[in-house]
mmCIF file of C-alpha atoms and ligand atoms in Angstrom:
data_model
loop_
_atom_site.group_PDB
_atom_site.id
_atom_site.type_symbol
_atom_site.label_atom_id
_atom_site.label_comp_id
_atom_site.label_asym_id
_atom_site.label_seq_id
_atom_site.Cartn_x
_atom_site.Cartn_y
_atom_site.Cartn_z
ATOM 1 C CA MET A 1 -16.629 17.694 -6.337
ATOM 2 C CA ASN A 2 -19.445 15.721 -6.315
ATOM 3 C CA ASP A 3 -21.599 14.315 -2.968
ATOM 4 C CA LEU A 4 -21.197 10.944 -2.646
ATOM 5 C CA GLY A 5 -23.881 8.169 -1.598
ATOM 6 C CA ARG A 6 -24.836 8.312 1.959
ATOM 7 C CA LEU A 7 -25.123 5.342 4.362
ATOM 8 C CA GLU A 8 -29.089 6.342 5.059
ATOM 9 C CA ASP A 9 -29.707 6.146 1.206
ATOM 10 C CA LEU A 10 -29.225 2.455 1.302
ATOM 11 C CA PRO A 11 -32.051 0.064 2.422
ATOM 12 C CA LEU A 12 -31.773 -1.075 5.586
ATOM 13 C CA GLU A 13 -32.234 -4.616 4.934
ATOM 14 C CA TYR A 14 -29.554 -4.709 2.264
ATOM 15 C CA ARG A 15 -27.217 -2.686 4.897
ATOM 16 C CA GLU A 16 -27.905 -5.626 7.428
ATOM 17 C CA ARG A 17 -26.953 -8.204 4.681
ATOM 18 C CA LEU A 18 -23.949 -6.541 3.972
ATOM 19 C CA THR A 19 -22.866 -6.232 7.905
ATOM 20 C CA GLU A 20 -23.510 -10.064 8.565
ATOM 21 C CA GLN A 21 -21.041 -10.570 5.666
ATOM 22 C CA ASN A 22 -18.468 -8.418 7.692
ATOM 23 C CA LEU A 23 -18.709 -5.925 4.577
ATOM 24 C CA VAL A 24 -18.809 -1.976 4.332
ATOM 25 C CA PRO A 25 -19.665 0.151 1.207
ATOM 26 C CA LEU A 26 -17.073 2.381 0.831
ATOM 27 C CA TRP A 27 -18.252 5.366 -0.868
ATOM 28 C CA PRO A 28 -20.195 6.720 2.615
ATOM 29 C CA SER A 29 -16.970 6.994 4.099
ATOM 30 C CA LEU A 30 -14.408 7.425 1.220
ATOM 31 C CA ARG A 31 -14.170 11.595 1.816
ATOM 32 C CA GLY A 32 -13.565 10.744 5.316
ATOM 33 C CA VAL A 33 -10.582 8.537 4.974
ATOM 34 C CA LEU A 34 -9.298 10.440 2.001
ATOM 35 C CA PRO A 35 -10.004 14.198 2.244
ATOM 36 C CA PRO A 36 -9.517 16.839 -0.243
ATOM 37 C CA HIS A 37 -5.936 18.243 -0.104
ATOM 38 C CA VAL A 38 -5.089 18.543 3.502
ATOM 39 C CA PRO A 39 -5.441 15.441 5.833
ATOM 40 C CA THR A 40 -7.621 15.161 8.583
ATOM 41 C CA ARG A 41 -5.471 15.642 11.948
ATOM 42 C CA LYS A 42 -6.437 14.508 15.450
ATOM 43 C CA THR A 43 -3.310 16.348 16.853
ATOM 44 C CA ALA A 44 -4.132 19.330 18.601
ATOM 45 C CA PRO A 45 -1.936 22.026 19.154
ATOM 46 C CA THR A 46 -1.162 21.385 22.924
ATOM 47 C CA HIS A 47 0.960 22.670 25.491
ATOM 48 C CA TRP A 48 2.027 21.356 28.807
ATOM 49 C CA SER A 49 3.772 23.250 31.409
ATOM 50 C CA TYR A 50 6.728 21.937 32.875
ATOM 51 C CA GLN A 51 5.926 24.609 36.095
ATOM 52 C CA ALA A 52 2.526 22.517 36.458
ATOM 53 C CA ILE A 53 3.709 18.832 35.709
ATOM 54 C CA LYS A 54 6.796 18.816 38.482
ATOM 55 C CA PRO A 55 4.559 18.764 41.300
ATOM 56 C CA LEU A 56 2.357 16.409 40.229
ATOM 57 C CA LEU A 57 5.091 14.182 39.362
ATOM 58 C CA LEU A 58 6.667 14.809 42.745
ATOM 59 C CA ARG A 59 3.498 13.534 44.446
ATOM 60 C CA ALA A 60 3.520 10.516 42.492
ATOM 61 C CA GLY A 61 7.133 10.001 44.055
ATOM 62 C CA GLU A 62 5.209 9.821 47.117
ATOM 63 C CA LEU A 63 1.764 8.023 46.245
ATOM 64 C CA THR A 64 3.363 5.391 44.085
ATOM 65 C CA PRO A 65 6.950 3.475 44.903
ATOM 66 C CA ILE A 66 9.051 2.705 41.911
ATOM 67 C CA GLU A 67 8.425 -0.990 42.170
ATOM 68 C CA LYS A 68 4.628 -0.465 41.753
ATOM 69 C CA ALA A 69 5.542 1.508 38.719
ATOM 70 C CA GLU A 70 8.484 0.450 36.772
ATOM 71 C CA ARG A 71 8.555 3.662 34.769
ATOM 72 C CA ARG A 72 7.289 6.545 36.765
ATOM 73 C CA VAL A 73 5.996 8.875 34.213
ATOM 74 C CA LEU A 74 3.154 11.343 33.828
ATOM 75 C CA VAL A 75 2.059 11.194 30.373
ATOM 76 C CA LEU A 76 1.834 13.970 28.049
ATOM 77 C CA ALA A 77 -1.543 13.449 26.194
ATOM 78 C CA ASN A 78 -3.130 15.018 23.308
ATOM 79 C CA PRO A 79 -6.787 15.872 24.184
ATOM 80 C CA GLY A 80 -6.909 15.806 20.099
ATOM 81 C CA HIS A 81 -6.498 11.975 20.244
ATOM 82 C CA GLY A 82 -8.596 11.571 23.711
ATOM 83 C CA LEU A 83 -6.179 11.323 26.611
ATOM 84 C CA GLU A 84 -6.497 7.752 27.130
ATOM 85 C CA LYS A 85 -4.509 7.230 23.723
ATOM 86 C CA MET A 86 -1.504 8.434 25.542
ATOM 87 C CA GLN A 87 -0.288 10.020 22.092
ATOM 88 C CA ALA A 88 1.480 13.327 21.548
ATOM 89 C CA SER A 89 0.605 12.710 17.894
ATOM 90 C CA ALA A 90 0.161 10.124 15.534
ATOM 91 C CA ALA A 91 3.324 8.861 15.917
ATOM 92 C CA ILE A 92 4.805 10.297 18.761
ATOM 93 C CA TYR A 93 4.405 9.594 22.726
ATOM 94 C CA LEU A 94 5.781 11.966 25.517
ATOM 95 C CA GLY A 95 5.980 11.183 29.048
ATOM 96 C CA MET A 96 7.998 12.674 32.241
ATOM 97 C CA GLN A 97 9.923 10.426 34.270
ATOM 98 C CA LEU A 98 10.646 10.877 37.777
ATOM 99 C CA LEU A 99 13.840 8.998 39.717
ATOM 100 C CA MET A 100 14.351 9.197 43.387
ATOM 101 C CA PRO A 101 17.762 9.216 44.839
ATOM 102 C CA GLY A 102 18.591 5.194 45.219
ATOM 103 C CA GLU A 103 15.811 4.166 42.912
ATOM 104 C CA TRP A 104 16.444 1.680 40.247
ATOM 105 C CA ALA A 105 13.846 1.212 37.361
ATOM 106 C CA PRO A 106 14.693 -2.322 36.129
ATOM 107 C CA SER A 107 16.033 -3.418 32.809
ATOM 108 C CA HIS A 108 14.094 -4.244 30.161
ATOM 109 C CA ARG A 109 13.831 -3.764 26.216
ATOM 110 C CA HIS A 110 10.893 -3.381 23.798
ATOM 111 C CA THR A 111 10.132 -2.969 19.934
ATOM 112 C CA PRO A 112 9.254 0.758 20.424
ATOM 113 C CA ASN A 113 12.280 3.210 19.992
ATOM 114 C CA ALA A 114 12.788 5.743 22.870
ATOM 115 C CA VAL A 115 15.130 8.529 23.306
ATOM 116 C CA ARG A 116 15.075 10.742 26.946
ATOM 117 C CA MET A 117 16.019 14.523 26.951
ATOM 118 C CA ILE A 118 17.222 15.203 30.554
ATOM 119 C CA VAL A 119 15.390 18.048 32.237
ATOM 120 C CA GLU A 120 16.605 18.637 35.938
ATOM 121 C CA GLY A 121 18.832 16.942 38.396
ATOM 122 C CA GLU A 122 22.090 15.326 38.711
ATOM 123 C CA GLY A 123 23.512 12.042 39.567
ATOM 124 C CA ALA A 124 21.085 9.413 37.467
ATOM 125 C CA TYR A 125 22.141 7.508 34.750
ATOM 126 C CA THR A 126 20.555 5.020 32.050
ATOM 127 C CA THR A 127 22.680 1.784 31.181
ATOM 128 C CA VAL A 128 21.778 0.914 27.433
ATOM 129 C CA ASP A 129 23.319 -2.254 25.923
ATOM 130 C CA GLY A 130 25.742 -2.218 28.483
ATOM 131 C CA GLU A 131 26.948 1.467 28.233
ATOM 132 C CA LYS A 132 26.469 3.181 31.206
ATOM 133 C CA CYS A 133 25.405 7.081 30.140
ATOM 134 C CA PRO A 134 25.136 9.862 32.941
ATOM 135 C CA MET A 135 22.229 11.978 32.872
ATOM 136 C CA SER A 136 22.377 15.513 32.722
ATOM 137 C CA ARG A 137 20.423 18.563 31.657
ATOM 138 C CA GLY A 138 20.052 18.836 28.054
ATOM 139 C CA ASP A 139 21.821 15.390 27.602
ATOM 140 C CA LEU A 140 20.046 13.396 24.731
ATOM 141 C CA ILE A 141 20.122 9.388 25.450
ATOM 142 C CA LEU A 142 18.735 7.027 23.035
ATOM 143 C CA THR A 143 17.039 3.620 24.001
ATOM 144 C CA PRO A 144 16.424 2.240 20.330
ATOM 145 C CA THR A 145 14.327 -0.676 19.751
ATOM 146 C CA GLY A 146 15.299 -4.145 20.975
ATOM 147 C CA LEU A 147 18.210 -2.470 23.469
ATOM 148 C CA TRP A 148 18.485 -3.403 26.992
ATOM 149 C CA HIS A 149 18.357 -0.540 28.981
ATOM 150 C CA GLU A 150 17.401 0.382 32.786
ATOM 151 C CA HIS A 151 17.825 3.667 34.925
ATOM 152 C CA GLY A 152 19.663 4.309 38.328
ATOM 153 C CA HIS A 153 20.165 7.306 40.422
ATOM 154 C CA ASP A 154 23.376 7.752 42.907
ATOM 155 C CA GLY A 155 22.551 11.532 43.349
ATOM 156 C CA VAL A 156 20.593 13.120 46.242
ATOM 157 C CA ASP A 157 18.077 15.144 44.363
ATOM 158 C CA PRO A 158 15.152 14.159 41.998
ATOM 159 C CA VAL A 159 15.853 13.537 38.834
ATOM 160 C CA ILE A 160 13.526 14.647 35.727
ATOM 161 C CA TRP A 161 13.594 13.828 32.125
ATOM 162 C CA LEU A 162 11.071 13.693 29.133
ATOM 163 C CA ASP A 163 10.761 10.578 27.153
ATOM 164 C CA VAL A 164 9.912 10.367 23.394
ATOM 165 C CA LEU A 165 8.854 7.252 22.183
ATOM 166 C CA ASP A 166 7.624 5.980 18.564
ATOM 167 C CA LEU A 167 4.921 4.085 20.835
ATOM 168 C CA PRO A 168 1.319 5.154 19.203
ATOM 169 C CA LEU A 169 2.799 3.706 15.507
ATOM 170 C CA VAL A 170 4.229 0.833 16.964
ATOM 171 C CA TYR A 171 1.165 -0.421 18.921
ATOM 172 C CA TYR A 172 -1.145 0.708 16.135
ATOM 173 C CA MET A 173 1.101 -1.635 14.339
ATOM 174 C CA GLU A 174 0.605 -4.431 16.715
ATOM 175 C CA ALA A 175 4.310 -4.503 16.752
ATOM 176 C CA SER A 176 4.564 -3.446 20.643
ATOM 177 C CA TYR A 177 5.877 -5.877 23.350
ATOM 178 C CA HIS A 178 8.279 -5.660 26.008
ATOM 179 C CA VAL A 179 10.821 -8.310 27.814
ATOM 180 C CA ASN A 180 12.412 -8.270 31.258
ATOM 181 C CA GLY A 181 15.941 -8.506 32.108
ATOM 182 C CA ASP A 182 19.138 -8.943 34.307
ATOM 183 C CA ARG A 183 20.755 -6.467 35.834
ATOM 184 C CA GLN A 184 23.325 -5.402 32.991
ATOM 185 C CA THR A 185 26.912 -5.769 33.483
ATOM 186 C CA ILE A 186 28.545 -2.387 32.693
ATOM 187 C CA LYS A 187 31.000 -2.619 29.935
ATOM 188 C CA ALA A 188 33.982 -0.672 29.376
ATOM 189 C CA GLY A 189 33.829 2.188 26.127
ATOM 190 C CA GLU A 190 31.651 4.947 25.531
ATOM 191 C CA GLY A 191 30.477 5.661 22.402
ATOM 192 C CA TYR A 192 29.920 9.644 23.138
ATOM 193 C CA LYS A 193 33.563 9.957 23.974
ATOM 194 C CA ALA A 194 34.924 8.163 20.780
ATOM 195 C CA TYR A 195 32.598 9.684 18.233
ATOM 196 C CA ALA A 196 33.307 13.316 19.944
ATOM 197 C CA ARG A 197 33.920 15.036 17.218
ATOM 198 C CA GLY A 198 31.939 15.254 14.062
ATOM 199 C CA GLY A 199 35.102 15.642 11.482
ATOM 200 C CA VAL A 200 36.715 12.462 12.131
ATOM 201 C CA MET A 201 35.496 8.779 13.524
ATOM 202 C CA PRO A 202 36.813 5.945 14.866
ATOM 203 C CA THR A 203 38.359 3.348 12.697
ATOM 204 C CA PRO A 204 40.123 0.885 14.169
ATOM 205 C CA VAL A 205 40.998 -1.552 11.870
ATOM 206 C CA PHE A 206 40.742 0.821 8.837
ATOM 207 C CA GLN A 207 37.193 0.243 9.111
ATOM 208 C CA ARG A 208 33.772 1.703 10.913
ATOM 209 C CA SER A 209 32.019 -0.459 13.661
ATOM 210 C CA GLY A 210 28.988 -0.430 11.354
ATOM 211 C CA LYS A 211 26.895 -0.857 14.207
ATOM 212 C CA ARG A 212 23.344 0.712 14.136
ATOM 213 C CA TYR A 213 23.535 2.823 16.961
ATOM 214 C CA PRO A 214 27.359 3.628 17.802
ATOM 215 C CA MET A 215 26.989 6.416 19.853
ATOM 216 C CA LEU A 216 24.017 6.511 22.613
ATOM 217 C CA ARG A 217 24.550 9.484 24.742
ATOM 218 C CA TYR A 218 24.543 12.917 23.190
ATOM 219 C CA PRO A 219 25.944 15.473 25.711
ATOM 220 C CA TRP A 220 24.303 18.802 25.590
ATOM 221 C CA ALA A 221 27.514 20.521 26.031
ATOM 222 C CA ASP A 222 28.407 19.452 22.329
ATOM 223 C CA ALA A 223 25.047 20.034 21.015
ATOM 224 C CA LYS A 224 25.198 23.293 22.149
ATOM 225 C CA GLY A 225 28.799 24.118 21.165
ATOM 226 C CA ALA A 226 27.827 22.881 17.561
ATOM 227 C CA LEU A 227 24.962 25.401 17.337
ATOM 228 C CA GLU A 228 26.839 28.307 19.215
ATOM 229 C CA ALA A 229 29.640 27.783 16.372
ATOM 230 C CA MET A 230 27.377 27.274 13.514
ATOM 231 C CA ALA A 231 25.681 30.789 14.458
ATOM 232 C CA ALA A 232 28.874 32.471 14.844
ATOM 233 C CA ASN A 233 30.436 30.961 11.525
ATOM 234 C CA ASP A 234 27.233 32.599 9.728
ATOM 235 C CA ALA A 235 25.461 35.442 11.167
ATOM 236 C CA ALA A 236 23.274 35.570 8.036
ATOM 237 C CA LEU A 237 22.178 31.815 8.711
ATOM 238 C CA ASP A 238 18.515 31.885 10.125
ATOM 239 C CA CYS A 239 18.119 27.954 10.793
ATOM 240 C CA VAL A 240 20.662 27.421 13.148
ATOM 241 C CA GLN A 241 19.699 23.718 13.831
ATOM 242 C CA VAL A 242 21.557 20.579 14.183
ATOM 243 C CA THR A 243 20.017 17.041 13.757
ATOM 244 C CA TYR A 244 20.939 13.722 15.828
ATOM 245 C CA VAL A 245 22.709 11.444 13.770
ATOM 246 C CA ASN A 246 24.361 8.248 13.290
ATOM 247 C CA PRO A 247 28.018 9.622 13.838
ATOM 248 C CA GLU A 248 29.318 6.961 11.348
ATOM 249 C CA THR A 249 26.669 7.343 8.452
ATOM 250 C CA GLY A 250 25.057 10.873 9.019
ATOM 251 C CA GLU A 251 21.535 8.872 8.886
ATOM 252 C CA ASP A 252 18.828 9.833 11.666
ATOM 253 C CA ALA A 253 19.699 8.298 15.128
ATOM 254 C CA GLU A 254 16.151 6.407 14.855
ATOM 255 C CA ASN A 255 14.228 4.769 12.342
ATOM 256 C CA ILE A 256 11.096 6.254 13.083
ATOM 257 C CA LEU A 257 11.405 9.621 14.908
ATOM 258 C CA GLY A 258 13.963 12.221 14.059
ATOM 259 C CA TYR A 259 15.357 14.525 16.595
ATOM 260 C CA TYR A 260 17.053 18.087 16.441
ATOM 261 C CA ALA A 261 18.249 21.230 18.382
ATOM 262 C CA LEU A 262 17.668 24.310 17.811
ATOM 263 C CA MET A 263 18.762 27.801 18.430
ATOM 264 C CA LEU A 264 17.209 30.989 18.404
ATOM 265 C CA ARG A 265 19.732 34.012 18.393
ATOM 266 C CA PRO A 266 18.571 36.979 20.470
ATOM 267 C CA GLY A 267 14.939 38.189 19.494
ATOM 268 C CA GLN A 268 14.725 36.214 16.403
ATOM 269 C CA THR A 269 11.563 34.936 14.763
ATOM 270 C CA LEU A 270 11.882 31.931 12.532
ATOM 271 C CA GLN A 271 9.439 30.475 10.711
ATOM 272 C CA LEU A 272 9.023 26.846 9.948
ATOM 273 C CA PRO A 273 7.511 25.900 6.619
ATOM 274 C CA ALA A 274 4.084 23.536 6.844
ATOM 275 C CA ARG A 275 5.662 20.001 6.667
ATOM 276 C CA SER A 276 3.593 16.582 6.651
ATOM 277 C CA PRO A 277 5.148 15.331 10.048
ATOM 278 C CA ALA A 278 3.985 16.644 13.487
ATOM 279 C CA CYS A 279 6.552 18.028 15.456
ATOM 280 C CA VAL A 280 7.262 18.549 19.111
ATOM 281 C CA PHE A 281 9.020 21.324 20.759
ATOM 282 C CA HIS A 282 10.970 21.416 24.431
ATOM 283 C CA GLN A 283 12.776 24.442 25.649
ATOM 284 C CA ILE A 284 16.135 23.890 27.101
ATOM 285 C CA GLU A 285 17.137 27.317 28.082
ATOM 286 C CA GLY A 286 15.505 30.366 27.726
ATOM 287 C CA GLN A 287 11.989 31.466 26.573
ATOM 288 C CA SER A 288 10.404 31.215 23.082
ATOM 289 C CA GLU A 289 7.062 31.807 21.951
ATOM 290 C CA VAL A 290 5.411 29.000 19.523
ATOM 291 C CA GLN A 291 2.545 29.986 16.952
ATOM 292 C CA ILE A 292 0.629 27.240 15.632
ATOM 293 C CA ASP A 293 -2.156 28.067 13.278
ATOM 294 C CA ALA A 294 -4.113 30.303 15.636
ATOM 295 C CA HIS A 295 -2.667 28.901 19.023
ATOM 296 C CA ARG A 296 0.108 30.908 20.277
ATOM 297 C CA PHE A 297 2.464 29.108 23.473
ATOM 298 C CA THR A 298 4.828 30.554 25.401
ATOM 299 C CA LEU A 299 7.473 27.864 26.847
ATOM 300 C CA GLN A 300 9.361 28.369 29.478
ATOM 301 C CA SER A 301 12.197 26.019 30.526
ATOM 302 C CA ALA A 302 11.460 22.568 30.135
ATOM 303 C CA ASP A 303 8.050 23.536 28.750
ATOM 304 C CA THR A 304 6.902 21.188 26.034
ATOM 305 C CA CYS A 305 4.520 21.280 23.254
ATOM 306 C CA CYS A 306 3.567 19.700 19.912
ATOM 307 C CA ALA A 307 2.097 20.959 16.472
ATOM 308 C CA PRO A 308 0.071 18.982 14.138
ATOM 309 C CA GLY A 309 1.623 18.601 10.315
ATOM 310 C CA TYR A 310 0.664 20.563 7.524
ATOM 311 C CA THR A 311 0.914 23.352 9.365
ATOM 312 C CA PRO A 312 3.004 26.073 9.740
ATOM 313 C CA VAL A 313 4.968 27.031 12.764
ATOM 314 C CA THR A 314 6.545 30.272 13.971
ATOM 315 C CA LEU A 315 9.186 30.504 16.931
ATOM 316 C CA ARG A 316 10.249 33.589 18.628
ATOM 317 C CA ASN A 317 13.007 34.062 21.296
ATOM 318 C CA LEU A 318 11.383 35.889 23.823
ATOM 319 C CA SER A 319 14.606 37.400 24.810
ATOM 320 C CA ALA A 320 16.548 40.621 23.341
ATOM 321 C CA THR A 321 19.736 39.721 24.707
ATOM 322 C CA GLU A 322 20.114 35.789 25.466
ATOM 323 C CA ALA A 323 19.681 33.103 22.821
ATOM 324 C CA ALA A 324 16.892 30.392 23.240
ATOM 325 C CA PHE A 325 17.826 26.430 22.890
ATOM 326 C CA LEU A 326 14.848 24.287 21.803
ATOM 327 C CA PHE A 327 14.824 20.335 21.477
ATOM 328 C CA MET A 328 12.614 19.290 18.736
ATOM 329 C CA ALA A 329 11.066 15.604 17.851
ATOM 330 C CA ASP A 330 9.315 15.130 14.870
ATOM 331 C CA GLU A 331 8.011 12.152 12.519
ATOM 332 C CA SER A 332 10.275 12.903 9.078
ATOM 333 C CA PRO A 333 12.235 9.951 9.120
ATOM 334 C CA LEU A 334 9.029 8.064 9.458
ATOM 335 C CA HIS A 335 7.239 9.714 6.469
ATOM 336 C CA ARG A 336 10.959 9.856 4.652
ATOM 337 C CA LYS A 337 10.858 6.315 4.761
ATOM 338 C CA LEU A 338 7.269 6.330 3.537
ATOM 339 C CA GLY A 339 7.412 8.368 0.961
ATOM 340 C CA VAL A 340 4.809 10.987 2.022
ATOM 341 C CA TYR A 341 7.219 13.557 3.281
ATOM 342 C CA GLU A 342 5.929 16.976 2.231
ATOM 343 C CA VAL A 343 7.374 20.674 2.408
ATOM 344 C CA ARG A 344 4.481 23.667 1.616
ATOM 345 C CA ALA A 345 5.834 26.560 0.688
HETATM 346 C C1 LIG B 401 9.813 2.878 28.468
HETATM 347 O O1 LIG B 401 10.305 1.540 28.630
HETATM 348 C C2 LIG B 401 10.261 3.926 29.399
HETATM 349 O O2 LIG B 401 12.444 2.773 30.023
HETATM 350 C C3 LIG B 401 9.480 5.079 29.787
HETATM 351 O O3 LIG B 401 12.180 4.393 30.458
HETATM 352 C C4 LIG B 401 8.449 5.184 28.882
HETATM 353 C C5 LIG B 401 6.368 4.373 28.166
HETATM 354 C C6 LIG B 401 6.043 3.520 27.271
HETATM 355 C C7 LIG B 401 6.493 2.233 26.982
HETATM 356 C C8 LIG B 401 7.744 1.879 27.632
HETATM 357 C C9 LIG B 401 11.824 3.676 29.830
HETATM 358 C C10 LIG B 401 7.760 4.241 28.507
HETATM 359 C C11 LIG B 401 8.698 2.836 28.365
#
C-alpha cells in the first residue's frame, strides 16, 4: 500500500485558498475514512453493572421528579464514542429507566424506534397505539417509529427497564424529532394474546391484518418457552436462539435494530462469528461470561454489555446446572437493508 500525500505537503497558501472555498483535498484523509479490510470502530467493548446502576437510578427518583424528567433515564454511554454522545454503538442507544409507583410518563411519539426489556418490578404498563402492555420481567415491548406511547404504574415497587433505541442513527440522519400527545384511550384487543402461537395466526376475514406492528408485547414466558422447547427438541443444537419478529411476515420486529433471545445450556460455551453489526447483550436469567477481543465481562442478572462489529464474541454459561438466558439487540436489519451485512468465518 503506497503512502498518500499529507496535508502538510501542500503549500499553506494553497490550503488557505481551498478553505476559503469550502474545499478539502481527499487524499490526506482517504485512508482514514476507508481503512484496509476492517473498519475503524469507536464502539468499545463496555460492561454496565445493574448492581451499580440501580442505586444511582433510585437516587435519580429522589432527586428529579418525573415532571422534570419526562423519562427518568440513566444512559448507558460507550466511552469509545464519548459519554456525551449517549451511544452504545454507531446505531444503538441504551438507557435504564425508572418509574415509581403512581408516576406517569406522558404520551409522545417520535421518529426513532424503541423497545423496552423489563428488568424489575410489577404493576407498570406502557400504552402503545392504544394497547395497554403490562410490564413484567423479561417482557419485550415495542414502541416503533411514529406510534404513541406513555408509561403508567399502578403497583407498589419501583419498576426499571432497559430502553433500546436506534436514536444515534436517526439523529445522525437529521431525522430525529418528537411530538407530545394527549393521554391515550385504551382500545380492546391485545396483539400478544391474538398472536400468542407461532404456527397459526388471526385471519378473521380470510386475511392477515397487514399491520406493520401486529404485536407490540412479547411476554417473556412465551420467548423462554420457545427456547426451552427448541433446546429439548434438538440436544445437538448449539445456538438456541429466537428472533423477535412480526408474527404475520416473519420479518424483524422493527426496521433498524434486531432483537433476539438466547439460551445457553448449563455449562455451554457458544462462539459467535465476527459479523459486521455491533451487538448488545443483556442477562435476563443466570450468569454468563462474555469474551469480546481481549475483554472479558461477567454478566450478572440484568447486566448489559456491548460488542463492536467485525469482532468474534464468545458466551459462556457460568452455571453447570442451570440454563442462562440473554436478550440481544443488534444492527443486523440496518446492515442487511444497506447491503453491508457480513459474517466473517
Ligand atoms: C423515549 O421516548 C423513551 O418513551 C425512553 O420511554 C428513552 C430516549 C431518547 C429519546 C426518547 C420512552 C428515550 C426516549
